[in-house]
Coordinates of N, CA, C and O in Angstrom, one line a residue:
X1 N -69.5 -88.1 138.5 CA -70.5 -89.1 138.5 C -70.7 -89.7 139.9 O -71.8 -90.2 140.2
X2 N -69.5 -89.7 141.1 CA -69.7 -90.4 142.0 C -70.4 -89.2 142.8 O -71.3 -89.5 143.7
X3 N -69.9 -88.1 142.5 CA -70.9 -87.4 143.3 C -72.3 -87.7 143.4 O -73.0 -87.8 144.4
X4 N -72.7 -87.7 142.1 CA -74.3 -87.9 141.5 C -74.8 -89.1 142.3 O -75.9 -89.0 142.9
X5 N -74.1 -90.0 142.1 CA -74.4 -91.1 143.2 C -74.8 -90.7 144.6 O -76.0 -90.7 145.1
X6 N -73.7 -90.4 145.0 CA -73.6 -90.3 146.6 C -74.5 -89.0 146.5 O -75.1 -89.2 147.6
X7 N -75.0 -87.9 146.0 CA -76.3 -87.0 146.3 C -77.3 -88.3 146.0 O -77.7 -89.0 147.0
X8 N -77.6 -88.6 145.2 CA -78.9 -89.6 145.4 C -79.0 -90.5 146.7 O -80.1 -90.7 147.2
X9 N -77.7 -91.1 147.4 CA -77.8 -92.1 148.2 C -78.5 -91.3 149.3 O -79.5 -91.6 149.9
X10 N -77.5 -90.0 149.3 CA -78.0 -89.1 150.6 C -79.5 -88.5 150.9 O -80.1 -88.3 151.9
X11 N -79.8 -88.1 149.4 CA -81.4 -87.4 149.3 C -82.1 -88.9 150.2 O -82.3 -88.9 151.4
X12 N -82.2 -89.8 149.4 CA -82.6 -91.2 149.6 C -82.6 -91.6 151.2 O -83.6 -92.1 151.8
X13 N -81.3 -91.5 151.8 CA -81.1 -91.8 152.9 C -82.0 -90.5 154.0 O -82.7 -90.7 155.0
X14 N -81.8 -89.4 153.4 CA -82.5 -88.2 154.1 C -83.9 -88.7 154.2 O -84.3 -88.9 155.4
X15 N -84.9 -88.8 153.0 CA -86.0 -89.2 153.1 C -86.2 -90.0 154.0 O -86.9 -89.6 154.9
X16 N -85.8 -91.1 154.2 CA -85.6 -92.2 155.0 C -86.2 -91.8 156.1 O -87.3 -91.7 156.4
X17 N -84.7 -91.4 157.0 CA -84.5 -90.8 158.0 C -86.2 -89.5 158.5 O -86.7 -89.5 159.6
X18 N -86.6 -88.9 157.9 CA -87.8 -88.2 157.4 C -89.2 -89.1 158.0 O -89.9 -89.1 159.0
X19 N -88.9 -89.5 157.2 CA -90.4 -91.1 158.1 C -90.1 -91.6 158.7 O -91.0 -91.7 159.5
X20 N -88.9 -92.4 159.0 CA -88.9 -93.2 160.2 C -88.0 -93.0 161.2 O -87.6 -94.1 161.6
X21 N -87.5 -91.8 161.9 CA -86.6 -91.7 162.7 C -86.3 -92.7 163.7 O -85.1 -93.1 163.6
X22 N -87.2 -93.1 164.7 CA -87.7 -94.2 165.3 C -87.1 -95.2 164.6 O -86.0 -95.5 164.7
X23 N -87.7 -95.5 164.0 CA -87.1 -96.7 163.3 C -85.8 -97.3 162.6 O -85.4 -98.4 162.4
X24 N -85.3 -96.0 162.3 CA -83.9 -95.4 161.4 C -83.4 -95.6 162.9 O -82.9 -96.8 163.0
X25 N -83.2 -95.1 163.9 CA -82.8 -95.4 165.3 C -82.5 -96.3 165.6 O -81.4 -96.4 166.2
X26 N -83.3 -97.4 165.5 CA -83.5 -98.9 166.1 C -82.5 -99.6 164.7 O -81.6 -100.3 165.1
X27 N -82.7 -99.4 163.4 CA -81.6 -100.1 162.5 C -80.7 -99.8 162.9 O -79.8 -100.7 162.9
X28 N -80.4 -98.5 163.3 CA -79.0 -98.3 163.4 C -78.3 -99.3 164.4 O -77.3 -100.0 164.3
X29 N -79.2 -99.2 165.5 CA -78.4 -99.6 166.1 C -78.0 -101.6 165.5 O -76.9 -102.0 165.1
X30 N -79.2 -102.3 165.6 CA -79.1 -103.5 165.1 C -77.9 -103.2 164.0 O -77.0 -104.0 164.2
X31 N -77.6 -102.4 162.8 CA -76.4 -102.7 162.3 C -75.1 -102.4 162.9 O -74.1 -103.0 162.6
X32 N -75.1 -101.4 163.7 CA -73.8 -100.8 165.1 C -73.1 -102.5 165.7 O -71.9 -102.9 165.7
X33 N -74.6 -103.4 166.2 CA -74.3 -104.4 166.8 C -73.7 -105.8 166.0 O -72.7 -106.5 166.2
X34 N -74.7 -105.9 165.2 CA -74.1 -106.6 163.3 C -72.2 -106.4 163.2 O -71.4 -107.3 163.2
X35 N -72.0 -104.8 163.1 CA -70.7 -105.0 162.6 C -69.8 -105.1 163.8 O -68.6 -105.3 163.6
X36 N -70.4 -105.0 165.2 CA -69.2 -105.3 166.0 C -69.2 -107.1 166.3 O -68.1 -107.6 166.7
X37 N -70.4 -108.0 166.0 CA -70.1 -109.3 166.2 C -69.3 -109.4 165.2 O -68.3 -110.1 165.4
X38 N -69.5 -109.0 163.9 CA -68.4 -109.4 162.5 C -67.5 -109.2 162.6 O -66.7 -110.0 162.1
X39 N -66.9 -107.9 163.3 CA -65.5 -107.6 163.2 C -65.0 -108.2 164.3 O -63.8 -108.4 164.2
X40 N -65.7 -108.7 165.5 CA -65.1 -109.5 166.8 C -64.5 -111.0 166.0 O -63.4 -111.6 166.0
X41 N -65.5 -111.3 165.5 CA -65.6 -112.5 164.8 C -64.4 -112.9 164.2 O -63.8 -114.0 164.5
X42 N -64.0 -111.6 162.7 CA -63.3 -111.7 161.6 C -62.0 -111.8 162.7 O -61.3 -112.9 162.7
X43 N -61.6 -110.7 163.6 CA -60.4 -110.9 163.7 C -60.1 -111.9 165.1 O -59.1 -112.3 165.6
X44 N -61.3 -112.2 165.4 CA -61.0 -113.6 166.7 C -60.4 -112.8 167.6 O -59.4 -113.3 168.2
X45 N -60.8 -111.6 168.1 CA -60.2 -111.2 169.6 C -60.7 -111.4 170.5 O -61.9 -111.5 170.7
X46 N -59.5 -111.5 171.5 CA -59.9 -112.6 173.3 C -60.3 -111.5 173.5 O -60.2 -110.5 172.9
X47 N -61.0 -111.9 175.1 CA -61.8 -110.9 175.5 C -61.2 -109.7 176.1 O -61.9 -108.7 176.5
X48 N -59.6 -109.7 176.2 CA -58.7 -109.3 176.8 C -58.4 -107.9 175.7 O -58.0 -106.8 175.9
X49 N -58.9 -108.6 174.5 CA -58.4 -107.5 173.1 C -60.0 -106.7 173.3 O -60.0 -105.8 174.1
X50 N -60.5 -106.8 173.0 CA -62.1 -106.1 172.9 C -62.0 -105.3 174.1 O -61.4 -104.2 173.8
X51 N -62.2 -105.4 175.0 CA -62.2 -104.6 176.1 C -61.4 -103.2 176.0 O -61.8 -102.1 176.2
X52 N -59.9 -103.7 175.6 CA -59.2 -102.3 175.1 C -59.7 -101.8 173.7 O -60.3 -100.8 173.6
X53 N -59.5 -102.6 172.8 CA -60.2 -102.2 171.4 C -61.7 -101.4 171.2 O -61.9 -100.4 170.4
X54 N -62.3 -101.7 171.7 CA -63.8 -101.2 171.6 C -64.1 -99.9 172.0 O -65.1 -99.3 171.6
X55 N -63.0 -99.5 172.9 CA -63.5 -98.2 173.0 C -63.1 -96.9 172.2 O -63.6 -95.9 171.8
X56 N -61.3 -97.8 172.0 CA -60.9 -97.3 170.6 C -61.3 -97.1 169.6 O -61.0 -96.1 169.0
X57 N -62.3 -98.0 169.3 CA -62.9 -98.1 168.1 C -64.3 -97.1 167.8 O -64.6 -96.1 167.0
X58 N -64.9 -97.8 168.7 CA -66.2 -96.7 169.0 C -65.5 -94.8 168.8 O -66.2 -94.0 168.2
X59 N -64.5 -94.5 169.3 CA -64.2 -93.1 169.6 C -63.7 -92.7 168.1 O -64.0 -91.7 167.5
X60 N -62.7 -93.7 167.6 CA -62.5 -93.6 165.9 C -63.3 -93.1 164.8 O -63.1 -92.2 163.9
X61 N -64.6 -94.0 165.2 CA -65.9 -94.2 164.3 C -66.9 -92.7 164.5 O -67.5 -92.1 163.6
X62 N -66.8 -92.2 165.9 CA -67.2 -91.2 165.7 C -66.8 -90.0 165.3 O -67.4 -88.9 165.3
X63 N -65.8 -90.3 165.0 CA -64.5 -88.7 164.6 C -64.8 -88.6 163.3 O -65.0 -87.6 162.8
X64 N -64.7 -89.7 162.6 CA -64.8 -90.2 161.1 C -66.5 -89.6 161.0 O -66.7 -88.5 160.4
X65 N -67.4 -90.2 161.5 CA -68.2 -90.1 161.4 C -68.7 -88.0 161.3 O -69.5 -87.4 160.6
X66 N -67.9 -87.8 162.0 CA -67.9 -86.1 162.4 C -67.4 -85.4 160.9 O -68.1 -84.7 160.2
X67 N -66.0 -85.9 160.7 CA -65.9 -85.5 159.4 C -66.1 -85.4 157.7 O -65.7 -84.7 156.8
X68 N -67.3 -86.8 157.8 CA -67.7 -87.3 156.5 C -69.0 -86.3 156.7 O -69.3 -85.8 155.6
X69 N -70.0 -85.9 158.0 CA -70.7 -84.9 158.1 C -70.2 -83.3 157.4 O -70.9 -82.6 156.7
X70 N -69.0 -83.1 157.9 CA -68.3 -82.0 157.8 C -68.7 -81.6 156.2 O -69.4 -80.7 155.8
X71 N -67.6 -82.9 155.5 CA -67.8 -82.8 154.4 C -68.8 -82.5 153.4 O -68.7 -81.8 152.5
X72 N -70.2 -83.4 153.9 CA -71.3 -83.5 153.3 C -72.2 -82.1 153.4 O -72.8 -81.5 152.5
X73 N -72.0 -81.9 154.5 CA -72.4 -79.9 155.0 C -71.9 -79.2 153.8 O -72.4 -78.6 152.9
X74 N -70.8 -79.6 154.0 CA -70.5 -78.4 153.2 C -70.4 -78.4 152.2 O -70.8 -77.3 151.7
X75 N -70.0 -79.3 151.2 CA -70.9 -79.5 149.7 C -72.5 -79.1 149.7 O -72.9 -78.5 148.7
X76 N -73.5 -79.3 150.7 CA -74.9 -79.4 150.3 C -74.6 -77.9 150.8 O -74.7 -77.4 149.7
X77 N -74.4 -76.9 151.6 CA -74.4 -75.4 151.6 C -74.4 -75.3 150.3 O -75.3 -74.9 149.7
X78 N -73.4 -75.6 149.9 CA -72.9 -74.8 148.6 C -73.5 -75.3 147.8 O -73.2 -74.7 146.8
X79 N -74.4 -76.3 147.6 CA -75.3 -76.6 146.5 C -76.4 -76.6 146.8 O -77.1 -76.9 146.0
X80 N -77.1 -76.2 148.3 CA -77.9 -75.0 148.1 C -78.3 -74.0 147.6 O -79.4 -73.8 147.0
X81 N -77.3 -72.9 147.7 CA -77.0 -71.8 147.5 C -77.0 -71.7 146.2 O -76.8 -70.5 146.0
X82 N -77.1 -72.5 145.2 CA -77.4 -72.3 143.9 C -76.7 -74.0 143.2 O -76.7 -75.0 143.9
X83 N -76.4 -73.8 141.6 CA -76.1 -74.6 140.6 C -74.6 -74.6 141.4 O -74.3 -73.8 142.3
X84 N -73.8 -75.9 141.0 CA -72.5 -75.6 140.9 C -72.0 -74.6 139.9 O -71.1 -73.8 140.2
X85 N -72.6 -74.7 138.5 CA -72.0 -74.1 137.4 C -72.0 -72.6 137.7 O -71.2 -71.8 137.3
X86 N -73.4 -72.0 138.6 CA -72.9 -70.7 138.6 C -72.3 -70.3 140.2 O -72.7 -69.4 140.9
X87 N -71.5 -71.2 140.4 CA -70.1 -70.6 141.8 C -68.9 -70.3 141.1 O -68.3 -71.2 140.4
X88 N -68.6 -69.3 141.2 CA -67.4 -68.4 141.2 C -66.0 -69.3 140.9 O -66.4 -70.4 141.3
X89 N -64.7 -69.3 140.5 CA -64.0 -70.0 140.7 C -63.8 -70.1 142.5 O -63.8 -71.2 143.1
X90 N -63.6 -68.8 143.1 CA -62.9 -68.4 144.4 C -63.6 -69.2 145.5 O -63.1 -69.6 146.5
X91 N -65.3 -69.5 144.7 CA -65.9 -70.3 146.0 C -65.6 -71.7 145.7 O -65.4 -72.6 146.4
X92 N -65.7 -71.7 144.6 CA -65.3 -74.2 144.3 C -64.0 -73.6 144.7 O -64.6 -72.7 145.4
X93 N -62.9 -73.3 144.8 CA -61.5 -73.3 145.6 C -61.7 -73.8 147.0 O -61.2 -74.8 147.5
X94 N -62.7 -72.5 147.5 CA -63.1 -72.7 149.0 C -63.7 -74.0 149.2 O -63.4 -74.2 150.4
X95 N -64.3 -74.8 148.9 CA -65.1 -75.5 148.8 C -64.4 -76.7 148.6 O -64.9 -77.7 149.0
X96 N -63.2 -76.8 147.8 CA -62.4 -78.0 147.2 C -61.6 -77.8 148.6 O -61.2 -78.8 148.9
X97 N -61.2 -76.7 149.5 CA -60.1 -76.6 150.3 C -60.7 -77.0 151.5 O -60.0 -77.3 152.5
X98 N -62.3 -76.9 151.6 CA -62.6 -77.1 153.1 C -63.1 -79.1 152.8 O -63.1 -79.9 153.8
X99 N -63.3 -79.4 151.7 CA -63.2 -81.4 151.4 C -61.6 -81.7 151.9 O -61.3 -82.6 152.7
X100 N -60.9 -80.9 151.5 CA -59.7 -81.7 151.5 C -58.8 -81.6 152.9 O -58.0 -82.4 153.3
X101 N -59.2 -80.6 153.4 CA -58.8 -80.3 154.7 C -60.1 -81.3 155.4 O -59.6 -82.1 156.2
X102 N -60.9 -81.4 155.5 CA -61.7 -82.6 156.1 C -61.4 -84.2 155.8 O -61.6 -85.0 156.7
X103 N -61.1 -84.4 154.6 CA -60.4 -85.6 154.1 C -58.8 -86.0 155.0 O -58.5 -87.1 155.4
X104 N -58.1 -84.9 155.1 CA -56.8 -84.8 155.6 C -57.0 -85.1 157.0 O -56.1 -85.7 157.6
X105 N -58.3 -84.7 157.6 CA -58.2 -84.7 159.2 C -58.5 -86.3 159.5 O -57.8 -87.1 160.2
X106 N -59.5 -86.6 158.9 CA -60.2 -88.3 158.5 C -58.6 -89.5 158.2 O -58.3 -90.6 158.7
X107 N -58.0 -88.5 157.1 CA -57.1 -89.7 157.4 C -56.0 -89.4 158.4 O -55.7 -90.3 159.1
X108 N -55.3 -88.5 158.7 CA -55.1 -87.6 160.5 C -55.1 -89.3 161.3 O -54.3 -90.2 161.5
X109 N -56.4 -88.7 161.7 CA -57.8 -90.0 162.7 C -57.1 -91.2 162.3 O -56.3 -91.6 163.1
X110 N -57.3 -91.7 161.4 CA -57.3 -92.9 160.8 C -55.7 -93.6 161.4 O -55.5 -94.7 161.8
X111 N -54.8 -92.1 161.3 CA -53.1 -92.7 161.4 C -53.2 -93.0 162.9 O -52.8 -94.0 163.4
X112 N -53.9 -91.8 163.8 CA -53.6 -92.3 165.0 C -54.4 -93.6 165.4 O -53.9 -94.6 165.7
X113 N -55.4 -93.4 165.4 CA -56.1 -94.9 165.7 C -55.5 -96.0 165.1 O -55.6 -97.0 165.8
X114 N -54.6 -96.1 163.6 CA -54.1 -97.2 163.9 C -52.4 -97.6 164.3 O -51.6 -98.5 164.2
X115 N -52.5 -96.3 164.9 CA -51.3 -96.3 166.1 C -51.1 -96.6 167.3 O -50.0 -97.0 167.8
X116 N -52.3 -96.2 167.8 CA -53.0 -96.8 169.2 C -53.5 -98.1 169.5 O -54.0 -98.5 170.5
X117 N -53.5 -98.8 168.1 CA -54.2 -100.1 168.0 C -52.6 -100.9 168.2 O -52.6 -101.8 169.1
X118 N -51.5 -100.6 167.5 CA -50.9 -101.2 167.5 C -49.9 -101.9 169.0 O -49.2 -102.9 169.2
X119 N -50.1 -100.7 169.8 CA -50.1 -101.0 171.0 C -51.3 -102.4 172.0 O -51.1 -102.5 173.2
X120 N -52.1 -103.1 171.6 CA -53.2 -103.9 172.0 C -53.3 -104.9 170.9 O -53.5 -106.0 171.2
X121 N -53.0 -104.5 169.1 CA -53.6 -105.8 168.8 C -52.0 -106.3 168.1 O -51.0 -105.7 168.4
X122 N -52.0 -107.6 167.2 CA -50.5 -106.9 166.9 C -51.0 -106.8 165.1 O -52.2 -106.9 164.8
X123 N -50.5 -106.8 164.7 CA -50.1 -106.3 163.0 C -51.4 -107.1 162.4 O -52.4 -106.5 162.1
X124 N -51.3 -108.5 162.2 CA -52.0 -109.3 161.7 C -53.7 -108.7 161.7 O -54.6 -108.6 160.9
X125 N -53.4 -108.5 163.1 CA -55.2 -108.3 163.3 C -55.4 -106.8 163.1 O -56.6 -106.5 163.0
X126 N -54.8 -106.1 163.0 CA -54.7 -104.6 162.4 C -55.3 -104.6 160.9 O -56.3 -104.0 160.4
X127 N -54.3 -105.5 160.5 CA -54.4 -105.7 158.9 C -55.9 -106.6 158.7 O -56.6 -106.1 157.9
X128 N -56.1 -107.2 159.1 CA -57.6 -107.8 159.3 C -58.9 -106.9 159.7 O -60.1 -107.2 159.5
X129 N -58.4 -105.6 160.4 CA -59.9 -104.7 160.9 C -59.8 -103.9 159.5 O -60.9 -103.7 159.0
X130 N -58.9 -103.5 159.0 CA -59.5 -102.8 157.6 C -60.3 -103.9 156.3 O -60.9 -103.6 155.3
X131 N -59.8 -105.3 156.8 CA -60.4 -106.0 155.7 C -62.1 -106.6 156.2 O -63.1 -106.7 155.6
X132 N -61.8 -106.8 157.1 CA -63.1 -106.7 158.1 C -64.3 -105.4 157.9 O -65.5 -105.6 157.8
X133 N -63.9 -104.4 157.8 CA -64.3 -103.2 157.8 C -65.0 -103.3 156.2 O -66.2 -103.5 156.2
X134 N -64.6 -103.3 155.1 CA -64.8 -103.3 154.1 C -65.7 -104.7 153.7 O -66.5 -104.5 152.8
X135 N -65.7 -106.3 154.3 CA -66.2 -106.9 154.1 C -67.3 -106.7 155.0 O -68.0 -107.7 154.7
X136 N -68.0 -105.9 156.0 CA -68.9 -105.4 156.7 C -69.8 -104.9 155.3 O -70.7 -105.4 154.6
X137 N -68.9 -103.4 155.2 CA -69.6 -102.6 154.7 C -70.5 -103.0 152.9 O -71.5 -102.5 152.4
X138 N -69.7 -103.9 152.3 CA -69.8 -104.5 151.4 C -71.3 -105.6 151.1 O -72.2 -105.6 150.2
X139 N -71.1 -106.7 152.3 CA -72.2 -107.1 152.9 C -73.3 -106.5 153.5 O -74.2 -107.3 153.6
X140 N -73.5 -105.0 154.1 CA -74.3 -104.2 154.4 C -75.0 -103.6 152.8 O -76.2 -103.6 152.6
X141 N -74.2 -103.4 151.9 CA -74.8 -102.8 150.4 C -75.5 -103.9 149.9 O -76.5 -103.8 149.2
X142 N -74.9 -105.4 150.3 CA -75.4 -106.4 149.2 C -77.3 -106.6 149.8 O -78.4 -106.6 149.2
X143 N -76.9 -106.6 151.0 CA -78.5 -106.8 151.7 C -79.6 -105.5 151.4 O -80.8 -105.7 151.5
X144 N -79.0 -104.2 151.0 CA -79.7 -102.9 150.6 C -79.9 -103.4 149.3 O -81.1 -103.1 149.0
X145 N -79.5 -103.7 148.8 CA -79.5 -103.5 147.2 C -80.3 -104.6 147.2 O -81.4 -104.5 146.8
X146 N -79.9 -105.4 147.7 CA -81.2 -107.2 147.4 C -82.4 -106.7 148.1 O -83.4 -106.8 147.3
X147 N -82.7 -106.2 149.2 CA -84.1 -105.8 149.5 C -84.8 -104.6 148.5 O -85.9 -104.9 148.1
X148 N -84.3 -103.4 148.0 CA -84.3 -102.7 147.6 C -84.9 -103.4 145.8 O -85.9 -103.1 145.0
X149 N -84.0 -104.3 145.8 CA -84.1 -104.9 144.3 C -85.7 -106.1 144.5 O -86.2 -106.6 143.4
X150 N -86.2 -106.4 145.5 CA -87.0 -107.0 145.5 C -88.7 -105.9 146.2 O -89.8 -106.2 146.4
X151 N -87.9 -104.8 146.2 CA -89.6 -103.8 146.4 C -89.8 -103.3 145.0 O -90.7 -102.6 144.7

């Protein structure tokens, strides 16, 4: 079922992207800048912390970013290429082994970056960027869904 979701979010988001690149460009960025005032915000770092943090962060987001593509490639190959129901056991193996080994590297990423954090921020505010992170992204759906719910 969450697949089913997340293929609709994506077709949806594809389309998007489709008509308004330009424009899809310029959101991005305005939400890029959105979640770094919130997360500056949430965890109150001096300017002393940001300056190291930010680049950290930025280089995290794109690794992450690399492997949730990974992932998504390669499910939509393979559901190209036909039904799921008629792939082979040997290819959903292949296919369950190349998510999980992309999942594994994502969370990999995840351990170092917040190992490297812990050197700059201390604990508290560590434990605050994942809650930060999640209250971003959360507040990012509520504003989709309320515009979305009002077209």
């Amino acid at each position: 079922m969450k697949t089913a979701k997340l293929l609709s979010i994506l077709a949806f988001l594809f389309s998007v992207i489709a008509i308004g690149q330009p424009r899809f460009n310029q959101k991005k960025e305005q939400i890029k800048a959105l979640k770094i005032a919130y997360i500056t915000d949430e965890l109150k770092l001096t300017p002393d912390e940001a300056t190291k943090f930010w680049p950290l962060f930025n280089a995290y987001e794109e690794k992450q970013k690399n492997f949730r593509k990974g992932r998504i490639r390669s499910y939509l190959d393979q559901n190209e290429s036909g039904d799921i129901d008629k792939m082979t056991e040997k290819e959903a193996i292949a296919v369950l082994n190349e998510i999980e080994n992309s999942e594994e590297d994502a969370f990999q990423n995840r351990k170092k970056f917040v190992a490297s954090l812990k050197g700059i921020l201390p604990a508290t505010k560590i434990l605050k960027l994942k809650k930060a992170e999640e209250g971003f992204n959360k507040k990012l759906l509520k504003q989709f869904k309320d515009k979305v719910g009002k077209e």
